Amino acid sequence: MARCGAGTPFLPQLSLLLLLHLGGTLGCASVTVHPRIVPLGSAVTASCTIQRELCRGLQQEKVRIRWMLDSKLVAGSQYQGPGGTEVSNLTLPRFNHTHARLWCCVEWNGTKQRLSMAEIRAGYPPAKPFNLSCALNLSDYGLTCQWEQGTDSHLPTSVVLKYMGSRGEAVTGCTPRGGHSHCTVPRQLLHLYRQMEIWVSATNALGTAESEHLCIDPMDVAKLDPPTLQSIQSIPFQTDCIALAWDAARGTEHMELQCELRYRAPEDPAWALVTGIGGRAGTAQHCGFLFGTQYRFQMRCRRNSASPLAHWSEWSPGRNYTTHEKAPTGKLDAWWGAQPAGTGGRLEVQLRWKAPGQREANGRVLGYRVTLSPRRKGRDPPTMCNTTHTQCNFSVPAGTTRVYLSAYNSAGESSPTEVVLLERKGQPLAGLRAVPRGERSLWVHWEAPLAPVIAYVLEWQRVTAEPGHCSACWQMERDGAATTALIRDGIEPFQRYNISLYPLYEDTVGVPAHTTAYSQQKAPSHAPKLHLKGISKSEAELCWEPLPVEMQNGFITSYTIFWANSITNGASATVNPSLSSFVIRGLKPSTLYKVHIMASTAAGSTNGTSLTLVTRVLDDTEIQFLFLTLGLVFVVLVVLLICFQKNERMKEQLWPSVPDPANSSLGKWVPAAVPQEPLQVLAAREPGPAISTVTVLEGEPGKQPGKEHPALPAALPALSRPYVRQEGPGEPVQYARVGGGGYRGQRLLPEPAPRFYENLRGSGGAGDWGFLEEPPATFPLLQGLRIGGAEELHECRAD
């Protein structure tokens, strides 16, 4: 008995297990299911019976039966059966499991203990096998048959291959192993050269299915070994035919065989098949091969039988053979360009042509020859060009209208193709356009001109930053009534092509029409790089270089300029792709902006790198006006300064000359005797230091002041009144005495002395300077003023 649930204490569970073990589980509980194998989704009924006397430990307990389908609890009905048994019935209306276990459990001490179990399977009847086929192996003559099984039935299924025996009963021929869908009927069970009825039978618990019955003669389905190719050679009399010799496989010498031959050249897309080769062994012939072409040959055979079930052998190992060559045939498509040479009156010609096709080349072309006249017997014309390429440049005399082109191989030379050098002045085409047909092809459409056209020449050239020339990028359309052409050679996606179409008339070449096209477009590889061309306080002019054509990847439909600052939302403007500059207007002064450009094609867009710019505070005109104003002010100042330097009167008015009393001769001259007179105090002033004695210096006897100093007057007028200063209560009064004579060595100013001196400070011994009242008009100048009682202030009077 096993545990159905969890949560039971270990000791009670162990005791129950011991009790059940002592009593044994054999016959304690039984589960019956009807049926055990059912169709998927049908109903299942089950019954569980428990005998108390056989389950020790449960005699006194109340038995509660529970059902578990795998790990899921399902409900059933319970009742007491005969003989003290407990019975529970269960019905599952729809059984949707392919395989499940149904447990009968009892509930004891809060847990569910498993007592008995029954397995239930569900599925479908076997599917019908199909595609039965058999093949006889001639090495051991065993008949191997194979088939395909139908859908899985989800039930164990037995498959056997059966056949109808000689007595009309079904006989098992073989049984596949390992779940395979094939088996081999041994030789002893086969009847060769007699019809046998064979089929596949599949059986499971829900039914049996058989495949279609196959009626065959084992020899009709014999699979032979492949034949062997012995030799291949060309037939000299029929230049496009070959003869092939082959041998049949071992063991098939007595059989009538039906064989097939296949071959192809390396450039052929598919094999060519030759049927109806019969016999036991021998040779076969076939025609229609190209000259000078390598082919690969293979052969297979089967028993010649009317049965459609006969099997072909595998293809024989391949064999290569190259047919013999002959001289090229047909005319070459040629195209030319001509221009006058620099000197000598000659014409420079560039001739291009298409290599002949495989059918016209008749082998490997060794080279091409260009002459001025066709080749005749016994005379070789002058050769202008002999090359292995498909183009040639040469010079011919002016007035040459024809040249002749031919191809040659190891077997000979083709008939010359006449190339007429016509003037290109005919009627042009109209309405030329090109559209994509795929990633590597273009459809070209045009309108037919009014004049009859013999043929068209279509040229295309890849557009690159460094122009080149493609000698193979052209083709000729022989149909003069055509209005469309397909370009396939050399076309690549995301590349621009220039396309030109020339109409060929009877006696001239038409003026070409031109167009450009892409076979496929995508977003540009890069966006242009922005440059700042000019900036002001409200505008910024941007410029950019056009993208190289290799990076455009399509036709540029527009450029979009985006700009934004850190405050306002961004703005944008779309620019025509033909432009390479743009002016952003309405910007704010002295503001930082982020700008970038986006390039767009019909297939996508690409953003460029960001450019940072800062608008100005002022415009150029405002800056010019400001500098002009400052310049004018500077010029005016310079002019005024020059005028001040040249005008002495103005200098005297603005910067008068003030003599320095400390350096005068009066300060160094001391008289012999100084008479003193007391001075009266005129008025009291604010407290301050006392004024020392003021002495008037008289002139020396016998000296005439005018002789030494002609600029000074002979004598100074007498002092009209003294000047005194009252310092304060109880302080001594200093006195001053003024002399009437002049002084020597001091130049008198023409102007009167200052009216008064005030707050003059010094470092004298007695104190600071005081205030002097306004002196009389007769004393223009006071000099030699000193601080202290021992020093004197010397003053000179001048007229």
Short mmCIF file of N, CA, C and O in Angstrom, two decimals, residues 330-403:
data_model
loop_
_atom_site.label_atom_id
_atom_site.label_comp_id
_atom_site.label_asym_id
_atom_site.label_seq_id
_atom_site.Cartn_x
_atom_site.Cartn_y
_atom_site.Cartn_z
N GLY A 330 27.16 33.31 -87.71
CA GLY A 330 26.30 34.43 -87.32
C GLY A 330 27.04 35.75 -87.31
O GLY A 330 28.27 35.82 -87.46
N LYS A 331 26.30 36.82 -87.09
CA LYS A 331 26.85 38.16 -87.06
C LYS A 331 26.98 38.63 -85.61
O LYS A 331 26.22 38.21 -84.74
N LEU A 332 27.94 39.53 -85.39
CA LEU A 332 28.21 40.05 -84.05
C LEU A 332 27.49 41.38 -83.86
O LEU A 332 27.47 42.23 -84.77
N ASP A 333 26.90 41.55 -82.70
CA ASP A 333 26.30 42.84 -82.35
C ASP A 333 27.42 43.80 -81.98
O ASP A 333 28.21 43.54 -81.05
N ALA A 334 27.52 44.92 -82.72
CA ALA A 334 28.62 45.88 -82.52
C ALA A 334 28.05 47.27 -82.31
O ALA A 334 26.98 47.63 -82.81
N TRP A 335 28.79 48.08 -81.54
CA TRP A 335 28.42 49.47 -81.25
C TRP A 335 29.71 50.28 -81.20
O TRP A 335 30.76 49.77 -80.80
N TRP A 336 29.64 51.51 -81.62
CA TRP A 336 30.85 52.29 -81.81
C TRP A 336 30.64 53.73 -81.36
O TRP A 336 29.52 54.22 -81.20
N GLY A 337 31.80 54.38 -81.19
CA GLY A 337 31.85 55.82 -80.95
C GLY A 337 33.07 56.36 -81.68
O GLY A 337 34.12 55.72 -81.72
N ALA A 338 32.95 57.55 -82.28
CA ALA A 338 34.04 58.11 -83.07
C ALA A 338 34.15 59.59 -82.82
O ALA A 338 33.15 60.28 -82.56
N GLN A 339 35.37 60.11 -82.89
CA GLN A 339 35.64 61.54 -82.78
C GLN A 339 36.91 61.86 -83.54
O GLN A 339 37.80 61.01 -83.68
N PRO A 340 37.01 63.08 -84.07
CA PRO A 340 38.21 63.44 -84.86
C PRO A 340 39.45 63.39 -84.00
O PRO A 340 39.45 63.75 -82.83
N ALA A 341 40.55 62.93 -84.60
CA ALA A 341 41.84 62.91 -83.91
C ALA A 341 42.41 64.31 -83.88
O ALA A 341 41.97 65.22 -84.59
N GLY A 342 43.42 64.49 -83.02
CA GLY A 342 44.00 65.83 -82.86
C GLY A 342 44.63 66.35 -84.13
O GLY A 342 44.42 67.49 -84.54
N THR A 343 45.42 65.55 -84.81
CA THR A 343 46.13 65.99 -86.01
C THR A 343 46.07 64.90 -87.06
O THR A 343 45.74 63.75 -86.77
N GLY A 344 46.40 65.28 -88.27
CA GLY A 344 46.53 64.30 -89.34
C GLY A 344 45.25 63.98 -90.05
O GLY A 344 45.25 63.13 -90.96
N GLY A 345 44.14 64.59 -89.69
CA GLY A 345 42.90 64.33 -90.38
C GLY A 345 42.43 62.90 -90.26
O GLY A 345 41.90 62.33 -91.22
N ARG A 346 42.59 62.28 -89.09
CA ARG A 346 42.17 60.92 -88.86
C ARG A 346 41.01 60.88 -87.87
O ARG A 346 40.66 61.90 -87.23
N LEU A 347 40.43 59.71 -87.75
CA LEU A 347 39.26 59.51 -86.92
C LEU A 347 39.58 58.46 -85.86
O LEU A 347 40.04 57.36 -86.19
N GLU A 348 39.35 58.83 -84.57
CA GLU A 348 39.53 57.90 -83.48
C GLU A 348 38.22 57.14 -83.25
O GLU A 348 37.18 57.75 -83.02
N VAL A 349 38.28 55.80 -83.33
CA VAL A 349 37.09 54.96 -83.23
C VAL A 349 37.23 54.06 -82.00
O VAL A 349 38.29 53.44 -81.79
N GLN A 350 36.16 54.01 -81.22
CA GLN A 350 36.07 53.03 -80.12
C GLN A 350 34.98 52.05 -80.50
O GLN A 350 33.79 52.38 -80.53
N LEU A 351 35.36 50.81 -80.77
CA LEU A 351 34.44 49.78 -81.23
C LEU A 351 34.22 48.77 -80.11
O LEU A 351 35.17 48.29 -79.50
N ARG A 352 32.96 48.47 -79.84
CA ARG A 352 32.58 47.47 -78.85
C ARG A 352 31.65 46.46 -79.49
O ARG A 352 30.88 46.80 -80.39
N TRP A 353 31.70 45.22 -79.01
CA TRP A 353 30.85 44.19 -79.56
C TRP A 353 30.51 43.16 -78.48
O TRP A 353 31.16 43.10 -77.42
N LYS A 354 29.49 42.37 -78.73
CA LYS A 354 29.07 41.31 -77.83
C LYS A 354 29.69 39.99 -78.28
O LYS A 354 29.73 39.68 -79.47
N ALA A 355 30.15 39.24 -77.30
CA ALA A 355 30.68 37.91 -77.62
C ALA A 355 29.57 37.03 -78.16
O ALA A 355 28.41 37.12 -77.72
N PRO A 356 29.86 36.17 -79.12
CA PRO A 356 28.80 35.32 -79.67
C PRO A 356 28.31 34.32 -78.64
O PRO A 356 29.03 33.94 -77.70
N GLY A 357 27.06 33.92 -78.77
CA GLY A 357 26.50 32.92 -77.88
C GLY A 357 27.13 31.57 -78.11
O GLY A 357 27.88 31.33 -79.06
N GLN A 358 26.78 30.64 -77.22
CA GLN A 358 27.38 29.31 -77.30
C GLN A 358 27.03 28.62 -78.61
O GLN A 358 27.86 27.92 -79.20
N ARG A 359 25.82 28.83 -79.09
CA ARG A 359 25.41 28.17 -80.33
C ARG A 359 26.11 28.77 -81.54
O ARG A 359 26.37 28.07 -82.52
N GLU A 360 26.44 30.09 -81.49
CA GLU A 360 27.12 30.73 -82.62
C GLU A 360 28.64 30.59 -82.53
O GLU A 360 29.34 30.62 -83.55
N ALA A 361 29.17 30.47 -81.29
CA ALA A 361 30.63 30.41 -81.15
C ALA A 361 31.20 29.09 -81.67
O ALA A 361 32.33 29.04 -82.16
N ASN A 362 30.42 27.98 -81.55
CA ASN A 362 30.84 26.66 -82.05
C ASN A 362 32.17 26.22 -81.45
O ASN A 362 32.99 25.57 -82.10
N GLY A 363 32.41 26.61 -80.22
CA GLY A 363 33.65 26.27 -79.55
C GLY A 363 34.15 27.44 -78.73
O GLY A 363 33.41 28.39 -78.44
N ARG A 364 35.41 27.42 -78.39
CA ARG A 364 35.99 28.50 -77.60
C ARG A 364 36.60 29.54 -78.53
O ARG A 364 37.52 29.24 -79.31
N VAL A 365 36.08 30.77 -78.45
CA VAL A 365 36.57 31.85 -79.30
C VAL A 365 37.96 32.23 -78.83
O VAL A 365 38.20 32.51 -77.66
N LEU A 366 38.90 32.27 -79.79
CA LEU A 366 40.28 32.61 -79.47
C LEU A 366 40.56 34.10 -79.61
O LEU A 366 41.50 34.60 -78.98
N GLY A 367 39.79 34.81 -80.43
CA GLY A 367 40.04 36.23 -80.58
C GLY A 367 39.11 36.85 -81.61
O GLY A 367 38.26 36.18 -82.21
N TYR A 368 39.30 38.20 -81.80
CA TYR A 368 38.48 38.98 -82.73
C TYR A 368 39.43 39.81 -83.59
O TYR A 368 40.49 40.27 -83.15
N ARG A 369 38.98 40.06 -84.85
CA ARG A 369 39.79 40.81 -85.79
C ARG A 369 38.95 41.91 -86.43
O ARG A 369 37.81 41.66 -86.83
N VAL A 370 39.52 43.13 -86.50
CA VAL A 370 38.87 44.29 -87.12
C VAL A 370 39.71 44.70 -88.32
O VAL A 370 40.93 44.94 -88.19
N THR A 371 39.07 44.80 -89.49
CA THR A 371 39.75 45.19 -90.72
C THR A 371 38.98 46.31 -91.41
O THR A 371 37.80 46.55 -91.09
N LEU A 372 39.65 46.96 -92.38
CA LEU A 372 39.00 48.03 -93.13
C LEU A 372 38.20 47.52 -94.32
O LEU A 372 37.40 48.27 -94.89
N SER A 373 38.41 46.27 -94.70
CA SER A 373 37.67 45.69 -95.82
C SER A 373 37.47 44.21 -95.55
O SER A 373 38.22 43.61 -94.76
N PRO A 374 36.48 43.59 -96.18
CA PRO A 374 36.26 42.15 -95.93
C PRO A 374 37.39 41.31 -96.51
O PRO A 374 38.08 41.70 -97.45
N ARG A 375 37.57 40.15 -95.89
CA ARG A 375 38.61 39.22 -96.34
C ARG A 375 38.14 38.52 -97.61
O ARG A 375 37.00 38.09 -97.71
N ARG A 376 39.05 38.43 -98.58
CA ARG A 376 38.79 37.71 -99.82
C ARG A 376 39.86 36.65 -100.01
O ARG A 376 40.92 36.70 -99.41
N LYS A 377 39.54 35.71 -100.90
CA LYS A 377 40.48 34.62 -101.13
C LYS A 377 41.78 35.17 -101.72
O LYS A 377 41.77 35.94 -102.68
N GLY A 378 42.84 34.76 -101.12
CA GLY A 378 44.15 35.14 -101.61
C GLY A 378 44.59 36.53 -101.22
O GLY A 378 45.67 36.96 -101.62
N ARG A 379 43.77 37.26 -100.44
CA ARG A 379 44.16 38.62 -100.04
C ARG A 379 43.68 38.88 -98.63
O ARG A 379 42.49 38.75 -98.33
N ASP A 380 44.60 39.26 -97.79
CA ASP A 380 44.27 39.60 -96.40
C ASP A 380 44.27 41.11 -96.26
O ASP A 380 45.29 41.77 -96.54
N PRO A 381 43.15 41.71 -95.87
CA PRO A 381 43.10 43.17 -95.70
C PRO A 381 43.92 43.59 -94.49
O PRO A 381 44.22 42.78 -93.60
N PRO A 382 44.27 44.88 -94.41
CA PRO A 382 45.02 45.37 -93.24
C PRO A 382 44.18 45.26 -91.97
O PRO A 382 43.00 45.60 -91.96
N THR A 383 44.81 44.75 -90.96
CA THR A 383 44.13 44.54 -89.68
C THR A 383 44.30 45.76 -88.80
O THR A 383 45.44 46.18 -88.52
N MET A 384 43.19 46.33 -88.34
CA MET A 384 43.23 47.48 -87.44
C MET A 384 43.33 47.05 -85.97
O MET A 384 43.86 47.78 -85.14
N CYS A 385 42.81 45.87 -85.68
CA CYS A 385 42.81 45.43 -84.29
C CYS A 385 42.67 43.92 -84.27
O CYS A 385 41.89 43.35 -85.03
N ASN A 386 43.45 43.25 -83.42
CA ASN A 386 43.36 41.82 -83.20
C ASN A 386 43.48 41.60 -81.69
O ASN A 386 44.54 41.78 -81.11
N THR A 387 42.38 41.23 -81.05
CA THR A 387 42.33 41.20 -79.59
C THR A 387 41.46 40.06 -79.11
O THR A 387 40.62 39.54 -79.86
N THR A 388 41.69 39.69 -77.85
CA THR A 388 40.82 38.71 -77.20
C THR A 388 39.71 39.37 -76.40
O THR A 388 38.85 38.67 -75.85
N HIS A 389 39.72 40.71 -76.28
CA HIS A 389 38.69 41.44 -75.57
C HIS A 389 37.51 41.75 -76.49
O HIS A 389 37.56 41.45 -77.69
N THR A 390 36.48 42.35 -75.92
CA THR A 390 35.29 42.69 -76.70
C THR A 390 35.22 44.19 -76.96
O THR A 390 34.13 44.74 -77.12
N GLN A 391 36.37 44.87 -77.01
CA GLN A 391 36.43 46.27 -77.38
C GLN A 391 37.80 46.56 -77.95
O GLN A 391 38.78 45.85 -77.67
N CYS A 392 37.84 47.62 -78.73
CA CYS A 392 39.10 47.96 -79.37
C CYS A 392 39.05 49.43 -79.77
O CYS A 392 38.02 49.91 -80.28
N ASN A 393 40.15 50.16 -79.56
CA ASN A 393 40.30 51.55 -79.97
C ASN A 393 41.35 51.60 -81.08
O ASN A 393 42.45 51.05 -80.93
N PHE A 394 41.02 52.27 -82.15
CA PHE A 394 41.94 52.37 -83.26
C PHE A 394 41.67 53.66 -84.02
O PHE A 394 40.65 54.34 -83.82
N SER A 395 42.59 53.99 -84.91
CA SER A 395 42.51 55.22 -85.70
C SER A 395 42.38 54.85 -87.17
O SER A 395 43.10 53.96 -87.67
N VAL A 396 41.47 55.52 -87.88
CA VAL A 396 41.25 55.28 -89.31
C VAL A 396 41.31 56.60 -90.05
O VAL A 396 41.14 57.68 -89.44
N PRO A 397 41.55 56.58 -91.33
CA PRO A 397 41.56 57.83 -92.09
C PRO A 397 40.20 58.52 -92.06
O PRO A 397 39.15 57.87 -91.99
N ALA A 398 40.21 59.84 -92.08
CA ALA A 398 38.96 60.60 -92.10
C ALA A 398 38.17 60.24 -93.34
O ALA A 398 38.71 60.06 -94.43
N GLY A 399 36.87 60.11 -93.19
CA GLY A 399 36.01 59.71 -94.28
C GLY A 399 35.72 58.24 -94.33
O GLY A 399 34.90 57.80 -95.15
N THR A 400 36.35 57.43 -93.44
CA THR A 400 36.05 56.00 -93.38
C THR A 400 34.65 55.80 -92.85
O THR A 400 34.27 56.34 -91.80
N THR A 401 33.85 55.03 -93.56
CA THR A 401 32.45 54.83 -93.17
C THR A 401 32.14 53.41 -92.74
O THR A 401 31.08 53.15 -92.18
N ARG A 402 33.06 52.48 -92.98
CA ARG A 402 32.78 51.08 -92.65
C ARG A 402 34.05 50.40 -92.13
O ARG A 402 35.15 50.68 -92.62
N VAL A 403 33.87 49.50 -91.17
CA VAL A 403 34.90 48.57 -90.74
C VAL A 403 34.25 47.20 -90.64
O VAL A 403 33.02 47.08 -90.60
#
